[in-house]
GROMACS .gro file of C-alpha atoms in nm:
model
  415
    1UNK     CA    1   0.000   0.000   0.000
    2UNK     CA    2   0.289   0.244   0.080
    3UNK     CA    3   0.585   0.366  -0.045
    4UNK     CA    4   0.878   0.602   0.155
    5UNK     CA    5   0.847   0.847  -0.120
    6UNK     CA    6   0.461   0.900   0.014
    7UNK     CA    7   0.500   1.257   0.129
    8UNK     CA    8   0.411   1.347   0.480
    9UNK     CA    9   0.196   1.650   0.465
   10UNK     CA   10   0.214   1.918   0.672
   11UNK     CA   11  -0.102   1.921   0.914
   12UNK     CA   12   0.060   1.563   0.992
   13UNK     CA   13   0.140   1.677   1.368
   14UNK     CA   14   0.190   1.401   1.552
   15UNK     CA   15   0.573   1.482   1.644
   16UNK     CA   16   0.488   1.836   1.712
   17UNK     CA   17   0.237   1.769   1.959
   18UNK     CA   18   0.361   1.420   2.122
   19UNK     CA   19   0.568   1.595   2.403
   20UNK     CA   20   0.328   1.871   2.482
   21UNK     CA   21   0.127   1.907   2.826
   22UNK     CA   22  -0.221   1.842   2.599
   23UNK     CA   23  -0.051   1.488   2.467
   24UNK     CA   24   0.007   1.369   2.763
   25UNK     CA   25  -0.292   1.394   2.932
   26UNK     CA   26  -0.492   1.249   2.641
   27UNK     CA   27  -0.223   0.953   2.626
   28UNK     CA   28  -0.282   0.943   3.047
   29UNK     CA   29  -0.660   0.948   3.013
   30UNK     CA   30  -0.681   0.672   2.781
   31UNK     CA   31  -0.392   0.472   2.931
   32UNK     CA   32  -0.652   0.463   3.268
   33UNK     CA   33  -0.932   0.334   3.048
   34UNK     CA   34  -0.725   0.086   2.838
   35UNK     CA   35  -0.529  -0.009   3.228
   36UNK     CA   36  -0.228  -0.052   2.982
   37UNK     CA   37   0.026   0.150   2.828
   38UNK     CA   38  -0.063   0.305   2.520
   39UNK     CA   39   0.300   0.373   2.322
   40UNK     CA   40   0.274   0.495   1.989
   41UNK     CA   41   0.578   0.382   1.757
   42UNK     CA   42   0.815   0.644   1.534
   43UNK     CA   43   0.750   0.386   1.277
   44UNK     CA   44   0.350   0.320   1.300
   45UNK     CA   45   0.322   0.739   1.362
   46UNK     CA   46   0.547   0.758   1.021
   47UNK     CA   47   0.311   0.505   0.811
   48UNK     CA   48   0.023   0.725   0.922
   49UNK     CA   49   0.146   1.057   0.878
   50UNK     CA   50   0.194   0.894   0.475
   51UNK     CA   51  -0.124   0.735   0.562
   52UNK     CA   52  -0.281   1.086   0.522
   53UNK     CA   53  -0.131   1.174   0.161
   54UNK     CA   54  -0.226   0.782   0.057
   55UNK     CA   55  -0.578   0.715  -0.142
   56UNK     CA   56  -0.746   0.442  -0.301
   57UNK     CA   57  -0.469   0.293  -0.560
   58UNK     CA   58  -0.724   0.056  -0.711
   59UNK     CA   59  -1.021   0.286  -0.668
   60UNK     CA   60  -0.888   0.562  -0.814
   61UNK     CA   61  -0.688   0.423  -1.118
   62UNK     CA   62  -1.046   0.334  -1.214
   63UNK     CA   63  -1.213   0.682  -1.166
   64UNK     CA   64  -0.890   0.840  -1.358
   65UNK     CA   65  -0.887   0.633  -1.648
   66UNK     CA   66  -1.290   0.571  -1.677
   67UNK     CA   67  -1.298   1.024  -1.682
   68UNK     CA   68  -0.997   1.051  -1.912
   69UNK     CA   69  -1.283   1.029  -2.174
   70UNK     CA   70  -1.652   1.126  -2.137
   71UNK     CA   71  -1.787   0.794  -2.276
   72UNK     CA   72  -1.620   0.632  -2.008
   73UNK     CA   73  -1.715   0.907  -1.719
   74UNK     CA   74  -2.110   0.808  -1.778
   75UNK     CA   75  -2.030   0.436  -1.772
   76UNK     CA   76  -1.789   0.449  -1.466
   77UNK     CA   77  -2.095   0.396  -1.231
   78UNK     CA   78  -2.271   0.138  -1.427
   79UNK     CA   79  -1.977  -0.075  -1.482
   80UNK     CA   80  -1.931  -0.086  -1.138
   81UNK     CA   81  -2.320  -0.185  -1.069
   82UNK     CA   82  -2.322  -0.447  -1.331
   83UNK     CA   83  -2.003  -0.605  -1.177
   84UNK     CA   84  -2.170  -0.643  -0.847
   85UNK     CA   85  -2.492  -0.744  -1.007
   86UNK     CA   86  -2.367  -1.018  -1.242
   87UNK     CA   87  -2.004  -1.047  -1.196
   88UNK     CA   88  -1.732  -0.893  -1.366
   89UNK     CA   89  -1.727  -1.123  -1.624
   90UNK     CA   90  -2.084  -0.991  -1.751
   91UNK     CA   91  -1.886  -0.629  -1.809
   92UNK     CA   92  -1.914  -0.579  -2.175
   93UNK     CA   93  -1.528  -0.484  -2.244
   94UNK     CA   94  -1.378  -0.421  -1.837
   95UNK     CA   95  -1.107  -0.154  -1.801
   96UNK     CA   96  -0.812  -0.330  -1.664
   97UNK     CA   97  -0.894  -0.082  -1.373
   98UNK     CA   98  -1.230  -0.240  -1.292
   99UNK     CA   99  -1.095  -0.585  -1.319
  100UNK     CA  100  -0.821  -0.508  -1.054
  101UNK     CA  101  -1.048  -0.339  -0.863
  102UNK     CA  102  -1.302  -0.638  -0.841
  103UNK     CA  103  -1.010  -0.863  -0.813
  104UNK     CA  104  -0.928  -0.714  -0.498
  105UNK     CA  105  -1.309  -0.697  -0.375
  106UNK     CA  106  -1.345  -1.071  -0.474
  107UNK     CA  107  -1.050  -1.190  -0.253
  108UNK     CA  108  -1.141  -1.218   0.086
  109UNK     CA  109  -0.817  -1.097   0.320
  110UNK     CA  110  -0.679  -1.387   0.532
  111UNK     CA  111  -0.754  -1.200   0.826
  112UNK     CA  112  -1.122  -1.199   0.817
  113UNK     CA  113  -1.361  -1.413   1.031
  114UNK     CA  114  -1.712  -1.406   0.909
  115UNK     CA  115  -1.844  -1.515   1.236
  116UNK     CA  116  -1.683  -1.220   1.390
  117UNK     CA  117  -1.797  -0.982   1.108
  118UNK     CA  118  -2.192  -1.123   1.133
  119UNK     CA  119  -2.079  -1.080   1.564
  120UNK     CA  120  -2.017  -0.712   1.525
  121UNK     CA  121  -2.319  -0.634   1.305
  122UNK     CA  122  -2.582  -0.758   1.580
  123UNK     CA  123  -2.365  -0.530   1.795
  124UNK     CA  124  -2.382  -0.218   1.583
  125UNK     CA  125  -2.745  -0.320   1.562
  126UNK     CA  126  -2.832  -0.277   1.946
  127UNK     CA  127  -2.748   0.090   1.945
  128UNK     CA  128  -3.083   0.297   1.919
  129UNK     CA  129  -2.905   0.660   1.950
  130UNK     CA  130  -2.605   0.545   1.655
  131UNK     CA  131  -2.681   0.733   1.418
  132UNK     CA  132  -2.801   1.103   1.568
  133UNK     CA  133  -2.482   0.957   1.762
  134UNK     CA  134  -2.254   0.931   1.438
  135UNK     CA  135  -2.315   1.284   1.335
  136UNK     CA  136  -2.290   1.439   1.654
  137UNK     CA  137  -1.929   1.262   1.735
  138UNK     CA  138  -1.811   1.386   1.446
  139UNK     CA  139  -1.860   1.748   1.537
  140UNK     CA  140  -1.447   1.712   1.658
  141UNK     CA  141  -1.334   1.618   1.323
  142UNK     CA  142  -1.506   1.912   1.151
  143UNK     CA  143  -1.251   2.145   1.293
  144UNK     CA  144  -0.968   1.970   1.134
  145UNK     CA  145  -0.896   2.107   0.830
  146UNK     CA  146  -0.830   1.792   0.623
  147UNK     CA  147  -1.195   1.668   0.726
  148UNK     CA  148  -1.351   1.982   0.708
  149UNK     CA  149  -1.248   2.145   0.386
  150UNK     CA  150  -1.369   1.823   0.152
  151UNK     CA  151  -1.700   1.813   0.355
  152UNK     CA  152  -1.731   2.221   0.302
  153UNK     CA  153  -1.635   2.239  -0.111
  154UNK     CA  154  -1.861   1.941  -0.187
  155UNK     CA  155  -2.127   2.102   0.021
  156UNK     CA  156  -2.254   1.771   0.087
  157UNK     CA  157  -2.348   1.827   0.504
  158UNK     CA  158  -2.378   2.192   0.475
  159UNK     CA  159  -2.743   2.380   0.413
  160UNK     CA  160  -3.015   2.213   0.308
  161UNK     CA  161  -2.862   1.898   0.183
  162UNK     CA  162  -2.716   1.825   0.488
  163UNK     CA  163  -3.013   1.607   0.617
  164UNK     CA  164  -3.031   1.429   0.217
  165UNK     CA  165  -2.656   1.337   0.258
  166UNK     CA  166  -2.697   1.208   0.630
  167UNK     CA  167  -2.949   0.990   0.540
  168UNK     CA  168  -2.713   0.778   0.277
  169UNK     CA  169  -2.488   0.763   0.500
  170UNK     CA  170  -2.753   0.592   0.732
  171UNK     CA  171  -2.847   0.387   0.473
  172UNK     CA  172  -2.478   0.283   0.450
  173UNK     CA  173  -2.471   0.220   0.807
  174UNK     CA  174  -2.832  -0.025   0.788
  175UNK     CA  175  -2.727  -0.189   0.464
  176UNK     CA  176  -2.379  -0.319   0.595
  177UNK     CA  177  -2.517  -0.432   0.880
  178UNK     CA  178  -2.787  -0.668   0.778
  179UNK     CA  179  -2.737  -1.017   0.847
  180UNK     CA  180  -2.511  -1.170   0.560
  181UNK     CA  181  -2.544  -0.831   0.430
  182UNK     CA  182  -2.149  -0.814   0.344
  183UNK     CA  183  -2.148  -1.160   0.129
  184UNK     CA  184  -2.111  -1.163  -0.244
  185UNK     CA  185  -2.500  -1.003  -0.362
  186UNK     CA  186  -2.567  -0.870  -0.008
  187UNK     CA  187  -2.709  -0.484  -0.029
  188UNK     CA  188  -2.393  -0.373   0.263
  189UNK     CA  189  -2.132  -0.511   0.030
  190UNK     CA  190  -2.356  -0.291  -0.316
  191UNK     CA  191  -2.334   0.001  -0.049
  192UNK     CA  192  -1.957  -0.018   0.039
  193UNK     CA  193  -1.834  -0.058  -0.289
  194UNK     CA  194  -2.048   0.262  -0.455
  195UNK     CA  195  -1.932   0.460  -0.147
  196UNK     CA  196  -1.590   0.369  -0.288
  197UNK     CA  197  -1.630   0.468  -0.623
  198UNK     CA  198  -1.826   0.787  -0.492
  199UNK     CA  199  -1.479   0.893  -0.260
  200UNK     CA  200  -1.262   0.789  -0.603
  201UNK     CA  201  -1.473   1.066  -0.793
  202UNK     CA  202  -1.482   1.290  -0.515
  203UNK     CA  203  -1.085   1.276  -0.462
  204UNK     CA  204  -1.007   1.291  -0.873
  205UNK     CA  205  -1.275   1.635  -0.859
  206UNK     CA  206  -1.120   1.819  -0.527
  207UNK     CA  207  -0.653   1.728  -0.600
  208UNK     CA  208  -0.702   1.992  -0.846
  209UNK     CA  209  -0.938   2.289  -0.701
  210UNK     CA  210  -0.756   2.584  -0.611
  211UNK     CA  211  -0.851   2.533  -0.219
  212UNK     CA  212  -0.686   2.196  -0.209
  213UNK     CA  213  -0.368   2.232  -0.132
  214UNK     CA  214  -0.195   1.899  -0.111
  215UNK     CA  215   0.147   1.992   0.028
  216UNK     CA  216  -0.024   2.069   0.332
  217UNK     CA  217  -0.338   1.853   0.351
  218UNK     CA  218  -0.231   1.499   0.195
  219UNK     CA  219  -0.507   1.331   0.023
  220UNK     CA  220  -0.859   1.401  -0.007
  221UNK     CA  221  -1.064   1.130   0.223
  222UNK     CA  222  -0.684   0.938   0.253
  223UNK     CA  223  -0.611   0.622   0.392
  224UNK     CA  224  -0.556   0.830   0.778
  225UNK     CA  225  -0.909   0.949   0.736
  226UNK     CA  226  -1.079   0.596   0.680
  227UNK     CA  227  -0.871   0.448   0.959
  228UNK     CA  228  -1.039   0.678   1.181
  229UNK     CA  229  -1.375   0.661   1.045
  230UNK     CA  230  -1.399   0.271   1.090
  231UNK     CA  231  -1.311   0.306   1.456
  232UNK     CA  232  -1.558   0.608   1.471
  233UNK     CA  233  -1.822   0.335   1.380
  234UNK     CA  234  -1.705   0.048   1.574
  235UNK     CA  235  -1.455   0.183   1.892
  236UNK     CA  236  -1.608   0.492   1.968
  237UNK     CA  237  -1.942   0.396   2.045
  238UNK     CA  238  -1.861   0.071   2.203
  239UNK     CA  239  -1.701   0.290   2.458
  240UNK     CA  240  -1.924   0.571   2.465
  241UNK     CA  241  -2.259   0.444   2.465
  242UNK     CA  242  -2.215   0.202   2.778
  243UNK     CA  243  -2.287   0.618   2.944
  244UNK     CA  244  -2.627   0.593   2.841
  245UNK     CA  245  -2.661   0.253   2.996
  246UNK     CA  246  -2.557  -0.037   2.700
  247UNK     CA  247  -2.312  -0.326   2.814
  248UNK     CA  248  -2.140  -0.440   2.534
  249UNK     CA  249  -1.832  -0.702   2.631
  250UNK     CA  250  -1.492  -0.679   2.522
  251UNK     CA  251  -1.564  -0.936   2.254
  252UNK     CA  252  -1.836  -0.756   2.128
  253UNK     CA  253  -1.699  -0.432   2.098
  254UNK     CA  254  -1.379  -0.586   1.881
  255UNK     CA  255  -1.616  -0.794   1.683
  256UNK     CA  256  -1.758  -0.478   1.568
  257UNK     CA  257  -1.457  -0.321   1.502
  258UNK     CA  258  -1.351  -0.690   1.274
  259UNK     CA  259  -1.659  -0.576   1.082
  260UNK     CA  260  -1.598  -0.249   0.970
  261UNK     CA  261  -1.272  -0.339   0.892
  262UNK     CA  262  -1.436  -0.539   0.671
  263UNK     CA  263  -1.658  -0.296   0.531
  264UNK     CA  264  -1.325  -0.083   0.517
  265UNK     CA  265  -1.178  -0.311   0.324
  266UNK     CA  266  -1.469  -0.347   0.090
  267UNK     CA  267  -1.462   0.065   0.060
  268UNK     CA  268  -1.046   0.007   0.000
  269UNK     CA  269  -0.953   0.098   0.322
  270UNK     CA  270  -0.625  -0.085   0.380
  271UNK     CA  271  -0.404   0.068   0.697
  272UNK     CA  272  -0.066   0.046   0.745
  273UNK     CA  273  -0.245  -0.144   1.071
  274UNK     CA  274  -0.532  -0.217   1.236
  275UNK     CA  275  -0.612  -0.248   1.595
  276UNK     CA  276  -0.778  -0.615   1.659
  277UNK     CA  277  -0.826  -0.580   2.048
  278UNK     CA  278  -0.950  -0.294   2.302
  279UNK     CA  279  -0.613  -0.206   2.393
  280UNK     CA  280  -0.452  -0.140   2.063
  281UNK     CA  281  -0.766   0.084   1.985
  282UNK     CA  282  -0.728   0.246   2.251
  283UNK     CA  283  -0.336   0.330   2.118
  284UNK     CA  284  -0.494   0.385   1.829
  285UNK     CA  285  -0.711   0.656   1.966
  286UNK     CA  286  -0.394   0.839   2.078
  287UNK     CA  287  -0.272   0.857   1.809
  288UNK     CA  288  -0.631   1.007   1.582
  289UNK     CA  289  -0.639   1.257   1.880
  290UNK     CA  290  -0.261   1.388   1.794
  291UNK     CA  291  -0.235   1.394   1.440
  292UNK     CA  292  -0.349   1.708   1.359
  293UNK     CA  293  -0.398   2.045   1.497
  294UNK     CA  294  -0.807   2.170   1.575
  295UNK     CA  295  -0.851   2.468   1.354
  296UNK     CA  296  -1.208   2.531   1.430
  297UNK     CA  297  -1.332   2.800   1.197
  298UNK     CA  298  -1.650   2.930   0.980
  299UNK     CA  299  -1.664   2.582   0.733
  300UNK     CA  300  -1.654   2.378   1.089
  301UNK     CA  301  -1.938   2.595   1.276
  302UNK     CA  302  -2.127   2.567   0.926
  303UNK     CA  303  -2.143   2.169   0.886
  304UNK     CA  304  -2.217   2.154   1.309
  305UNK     CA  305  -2.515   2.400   1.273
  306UNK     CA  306  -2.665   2.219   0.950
  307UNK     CA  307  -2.640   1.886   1.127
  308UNK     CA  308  -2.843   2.003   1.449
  309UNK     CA  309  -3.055   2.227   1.217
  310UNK     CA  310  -3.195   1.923   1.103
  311UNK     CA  311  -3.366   1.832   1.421
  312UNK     CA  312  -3.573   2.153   1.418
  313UNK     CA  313  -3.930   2.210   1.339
  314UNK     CA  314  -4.003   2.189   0.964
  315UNK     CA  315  -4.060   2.614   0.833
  316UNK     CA  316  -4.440   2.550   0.751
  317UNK     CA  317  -4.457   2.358   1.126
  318UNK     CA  318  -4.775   2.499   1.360
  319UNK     CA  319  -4.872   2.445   1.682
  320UNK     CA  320  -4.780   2.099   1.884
  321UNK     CA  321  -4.546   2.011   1.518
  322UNK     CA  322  -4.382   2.334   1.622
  323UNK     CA  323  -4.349   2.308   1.993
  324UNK     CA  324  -4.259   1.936   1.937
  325UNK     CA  325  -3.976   2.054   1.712
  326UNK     CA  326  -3.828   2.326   1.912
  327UNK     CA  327  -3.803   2.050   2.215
  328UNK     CA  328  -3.627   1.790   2.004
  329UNK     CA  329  -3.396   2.016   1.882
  330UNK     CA  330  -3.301   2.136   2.265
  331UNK     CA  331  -3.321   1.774   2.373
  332UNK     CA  332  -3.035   1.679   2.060
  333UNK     CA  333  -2.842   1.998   2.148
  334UNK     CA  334  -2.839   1.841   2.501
  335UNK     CA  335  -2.696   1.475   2.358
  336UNK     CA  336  -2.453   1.685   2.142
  337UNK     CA  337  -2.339   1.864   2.508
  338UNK     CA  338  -2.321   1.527   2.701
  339UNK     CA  339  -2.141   1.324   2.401
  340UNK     CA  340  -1.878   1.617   2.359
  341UNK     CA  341  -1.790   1.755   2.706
  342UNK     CA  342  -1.787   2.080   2.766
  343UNK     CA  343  -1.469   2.202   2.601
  344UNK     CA  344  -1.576   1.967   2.315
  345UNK     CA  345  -1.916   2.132   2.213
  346UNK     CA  346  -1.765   2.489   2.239
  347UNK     CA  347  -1.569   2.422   1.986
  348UNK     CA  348  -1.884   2.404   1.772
  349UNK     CA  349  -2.009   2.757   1.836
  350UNK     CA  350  -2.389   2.599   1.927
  351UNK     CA  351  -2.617   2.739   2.172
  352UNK     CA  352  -2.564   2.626   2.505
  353UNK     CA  353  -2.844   2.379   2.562
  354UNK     CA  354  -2.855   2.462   2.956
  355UNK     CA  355  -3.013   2.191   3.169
  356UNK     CA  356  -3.108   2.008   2.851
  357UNK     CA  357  -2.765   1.893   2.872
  358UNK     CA  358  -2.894   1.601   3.123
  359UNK     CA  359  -3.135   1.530   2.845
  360UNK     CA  360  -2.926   1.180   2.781
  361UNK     CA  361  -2.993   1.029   3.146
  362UNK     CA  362  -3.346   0.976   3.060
  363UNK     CA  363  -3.259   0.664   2.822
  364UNK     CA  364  -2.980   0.505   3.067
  365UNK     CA  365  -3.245   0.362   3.299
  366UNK     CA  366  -3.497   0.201   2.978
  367UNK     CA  367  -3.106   0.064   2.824
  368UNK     CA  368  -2.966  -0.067   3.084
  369UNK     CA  369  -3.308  -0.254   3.181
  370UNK     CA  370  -3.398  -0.364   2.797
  371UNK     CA  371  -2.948  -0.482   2.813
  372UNK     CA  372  -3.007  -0.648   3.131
  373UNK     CA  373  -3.310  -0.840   3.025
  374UNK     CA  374  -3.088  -0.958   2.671
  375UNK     CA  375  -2.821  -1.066   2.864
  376UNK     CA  376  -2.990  -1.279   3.103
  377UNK     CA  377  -3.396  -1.389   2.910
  378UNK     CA  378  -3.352  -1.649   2.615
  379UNK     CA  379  -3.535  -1.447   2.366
  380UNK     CA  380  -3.488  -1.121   2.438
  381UNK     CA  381  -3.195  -1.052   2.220
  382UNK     CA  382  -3.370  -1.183   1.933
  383UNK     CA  383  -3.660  -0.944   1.957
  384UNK     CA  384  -3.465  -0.680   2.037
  385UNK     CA  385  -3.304  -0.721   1.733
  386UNK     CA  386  -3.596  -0.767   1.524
  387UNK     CA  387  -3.741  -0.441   1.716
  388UNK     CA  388  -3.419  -0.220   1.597
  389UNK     CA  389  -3.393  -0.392   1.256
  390UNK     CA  390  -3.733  -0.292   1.168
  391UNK     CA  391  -3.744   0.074   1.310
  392UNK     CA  392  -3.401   0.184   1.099
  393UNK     CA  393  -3.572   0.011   0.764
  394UNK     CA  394  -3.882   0.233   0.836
  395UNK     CA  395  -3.680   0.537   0.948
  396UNK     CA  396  -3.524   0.517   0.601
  397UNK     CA  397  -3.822   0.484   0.428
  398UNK     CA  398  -4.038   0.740   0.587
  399UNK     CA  399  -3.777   0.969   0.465
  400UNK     CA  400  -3.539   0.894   0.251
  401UNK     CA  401  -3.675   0.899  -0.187
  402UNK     CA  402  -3.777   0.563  -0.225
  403UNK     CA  403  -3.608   0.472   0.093
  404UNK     CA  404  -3.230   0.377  -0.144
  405UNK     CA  405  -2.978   0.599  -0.175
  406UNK     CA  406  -2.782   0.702  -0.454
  407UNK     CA  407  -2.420   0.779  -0.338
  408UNK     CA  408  -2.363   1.005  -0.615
  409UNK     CA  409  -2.123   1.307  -0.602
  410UNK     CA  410  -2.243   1.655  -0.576
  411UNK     CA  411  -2.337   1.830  -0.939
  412UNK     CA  412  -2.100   2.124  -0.886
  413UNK     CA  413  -1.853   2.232  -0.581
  414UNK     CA  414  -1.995   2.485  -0.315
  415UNK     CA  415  -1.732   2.721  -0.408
   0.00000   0.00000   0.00000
């Protein structure tokens, strides 16, 4: 995947900040949750900081050569769907880009353990909060610049198409983690592999805008940036969520983060490494918290505020729609608050929610009760996971167009 002559970029500042005051008390607070110690290696720090200038090889050979000519820009997409649908041998004349691409989507990696991957989808499943949780936990990424600045010239989670864009992603989410939903014909594996081609076309549209200056920001949605996604959908809320009352083991929490890594790897995410237990996430979390520099600035505050603007009242919204609203949006600025910390969400320039910052304690007392019961009542889990299946599938299609989404690149940039 890498080569020396990668370049580091320059927001890369793990070295810079290592030593500093702020380092080590991130490195001591995780060290007391992880009860080990959590060193970080020149060498693994290097691969990542190349990590960050480091795309999609296979990916994005494919989008380059399919939109060297315009015939082969329309039929990029289509090629790729009729691969998936029929095989890549029903591809009327492949690109030897496609065919390597598919090659490497065919080939299962020796490392993964399909019992473990179908494991950490009924994890990821339990979660009722995920997904307002997703977008609210991401709120600390927007202010670094590398995140921020493809989210902001795509305009994809800014203004009104912030709630559109949100939704595909949640359809991501509930595709790849149906049961068998990541085998050969399975909708998560469809969904992973147009989200793929969807980042190749993003990447080949933003390395040459004027904005994107690649000395200093590496590579549009690079191999750093899906490292730290996957544990954003697997680590983090194993972790996290047990505050709002879920009791996820050990093992479960590391079989979900074996399945993304799947998914990742699907999407053609391939790490210079990958944490396979609690403690090396944990390392890894060190290091995603010191490798670059929180600028927080207008684009950050922009993609915060249209992400919790989507919880308000509709514009046309009377009466108990409208007073509804209003509270749901106090009651989400509250989660935002409790998720964050305190330094966290002032970094997002959101009103302060006040006491609707205790908002979250409601749910720990129905969670823990509902986990307790599925941890100790044959049954129980099964429903439960019938329940949560069947509320996301109707979630999406009370409100996403024709509840499937199309994980197609914006028309024009934002600016």
């Amino acid at each position: 995947m890498q080569s020396t002559d990668v370049a580091i970029p320059e927001c890369f500042a793990y070295f810079q900040t290592v030593d500093s005051p702020m380092a080590r008390k991130v490195q001591w607070q995780l060290e007391r949750y992880a009860k080990s110690h959590l060193d970080v290696s020149e060498d693994l720090a290097t691969a990542f900081g190349r990590a960050m200038n480091t795309g999609d090889p296979l990916g994005d050979a494919y989008i380059s050569a399919a939109f060297a000519s315009p015939k082969g820009k329309a039929r990029a997409r289509k090629n790729v769907e009729q691969a998936l649908r029929g095989g890549i041998e029903s591809v009327v004349d492949p690109s030897p880009g496609l065919v390597a691409m598919f090659e490497q989507i065919n080939t299962d990696p020796e490392w993964v353990d399909w019992p473990k991957v179908e494991h950490g989808a009924e994890v990821f499943r339990r979660y009722k909060e995920l997904y307002p949780y997703f977008g609210m936990v991401s709120f600390p990424g927007y202010a670094l610049e590398s995140i921020a600045k493809p989210l902001a010239l795509t305009g994809a989670y800014t203004g009104g198409s912030a709630f559109g864009r949100f939704l595909e992603t949640c359809r991501l989410w509930t595709d790849t983690t149906e049961p068998g939903a990541m085998r050969p014909g399975g909708a998560g594996r469809r969904s992973a592999v147009f989200v793929r081609t969807l980042h190749s076309m993003i990447r080949h549209t933003l390395l040459p805008h004027p904005e994107w200056d690649r000395e200093k920001l590496g590579m549009p949605i690079s191999q750093f940036g899906m490292f730290g996604t996957l544990l954003l959908s697997s680590f983090a809320p194993g972790q996290q969520l047990k505050l709002l009352g879920y009791r996820p083991t050990d093992g479960d929490i590391e079989a979900m983060m074996h399945h993304w890594r799947y998914v990742g790897y699907l999407m053609g995410a391939q790490p210079p490494w990958y944490p396979e237990t609690l403690a090396e996430a944990f390392k890894a979390q060190v290091l995603i918290s010191l490798v670059e520099v929180p600028h927080p600035g207008k684009d950050s505050e922009e993609l915060c505020r249209s992400f919790m603007d989507t919880f308000r009242p509709a514009a046309d919204a009377k009466g108990l729609r409208r007073r509804y609203g209003n509270l749901r949006y106090k009651a989400q600025l509250g989660h935002a608050r409790y998720y964050l910390g305190k330094d966290g969400y002032r970094q997002t320039a959101l009103p302060d929610p006040g006491l609707w910052r205790l908002a979250p304690l409601a749910r720990v007392v129905p969670n823990l009760t509902r986990e307790t019961l599925r941890r100790n009542v044959p049954g129980v889990a099964g429903w439960i996971d019938q329940v949560n299946r069947r509320a996301r599938q109707e979630f999406l299609s009370r409100n996403l167009e024709s509840g499937e989404a199309k994980f197609t690149p914006v028309d024009k940039l934002s600016r």
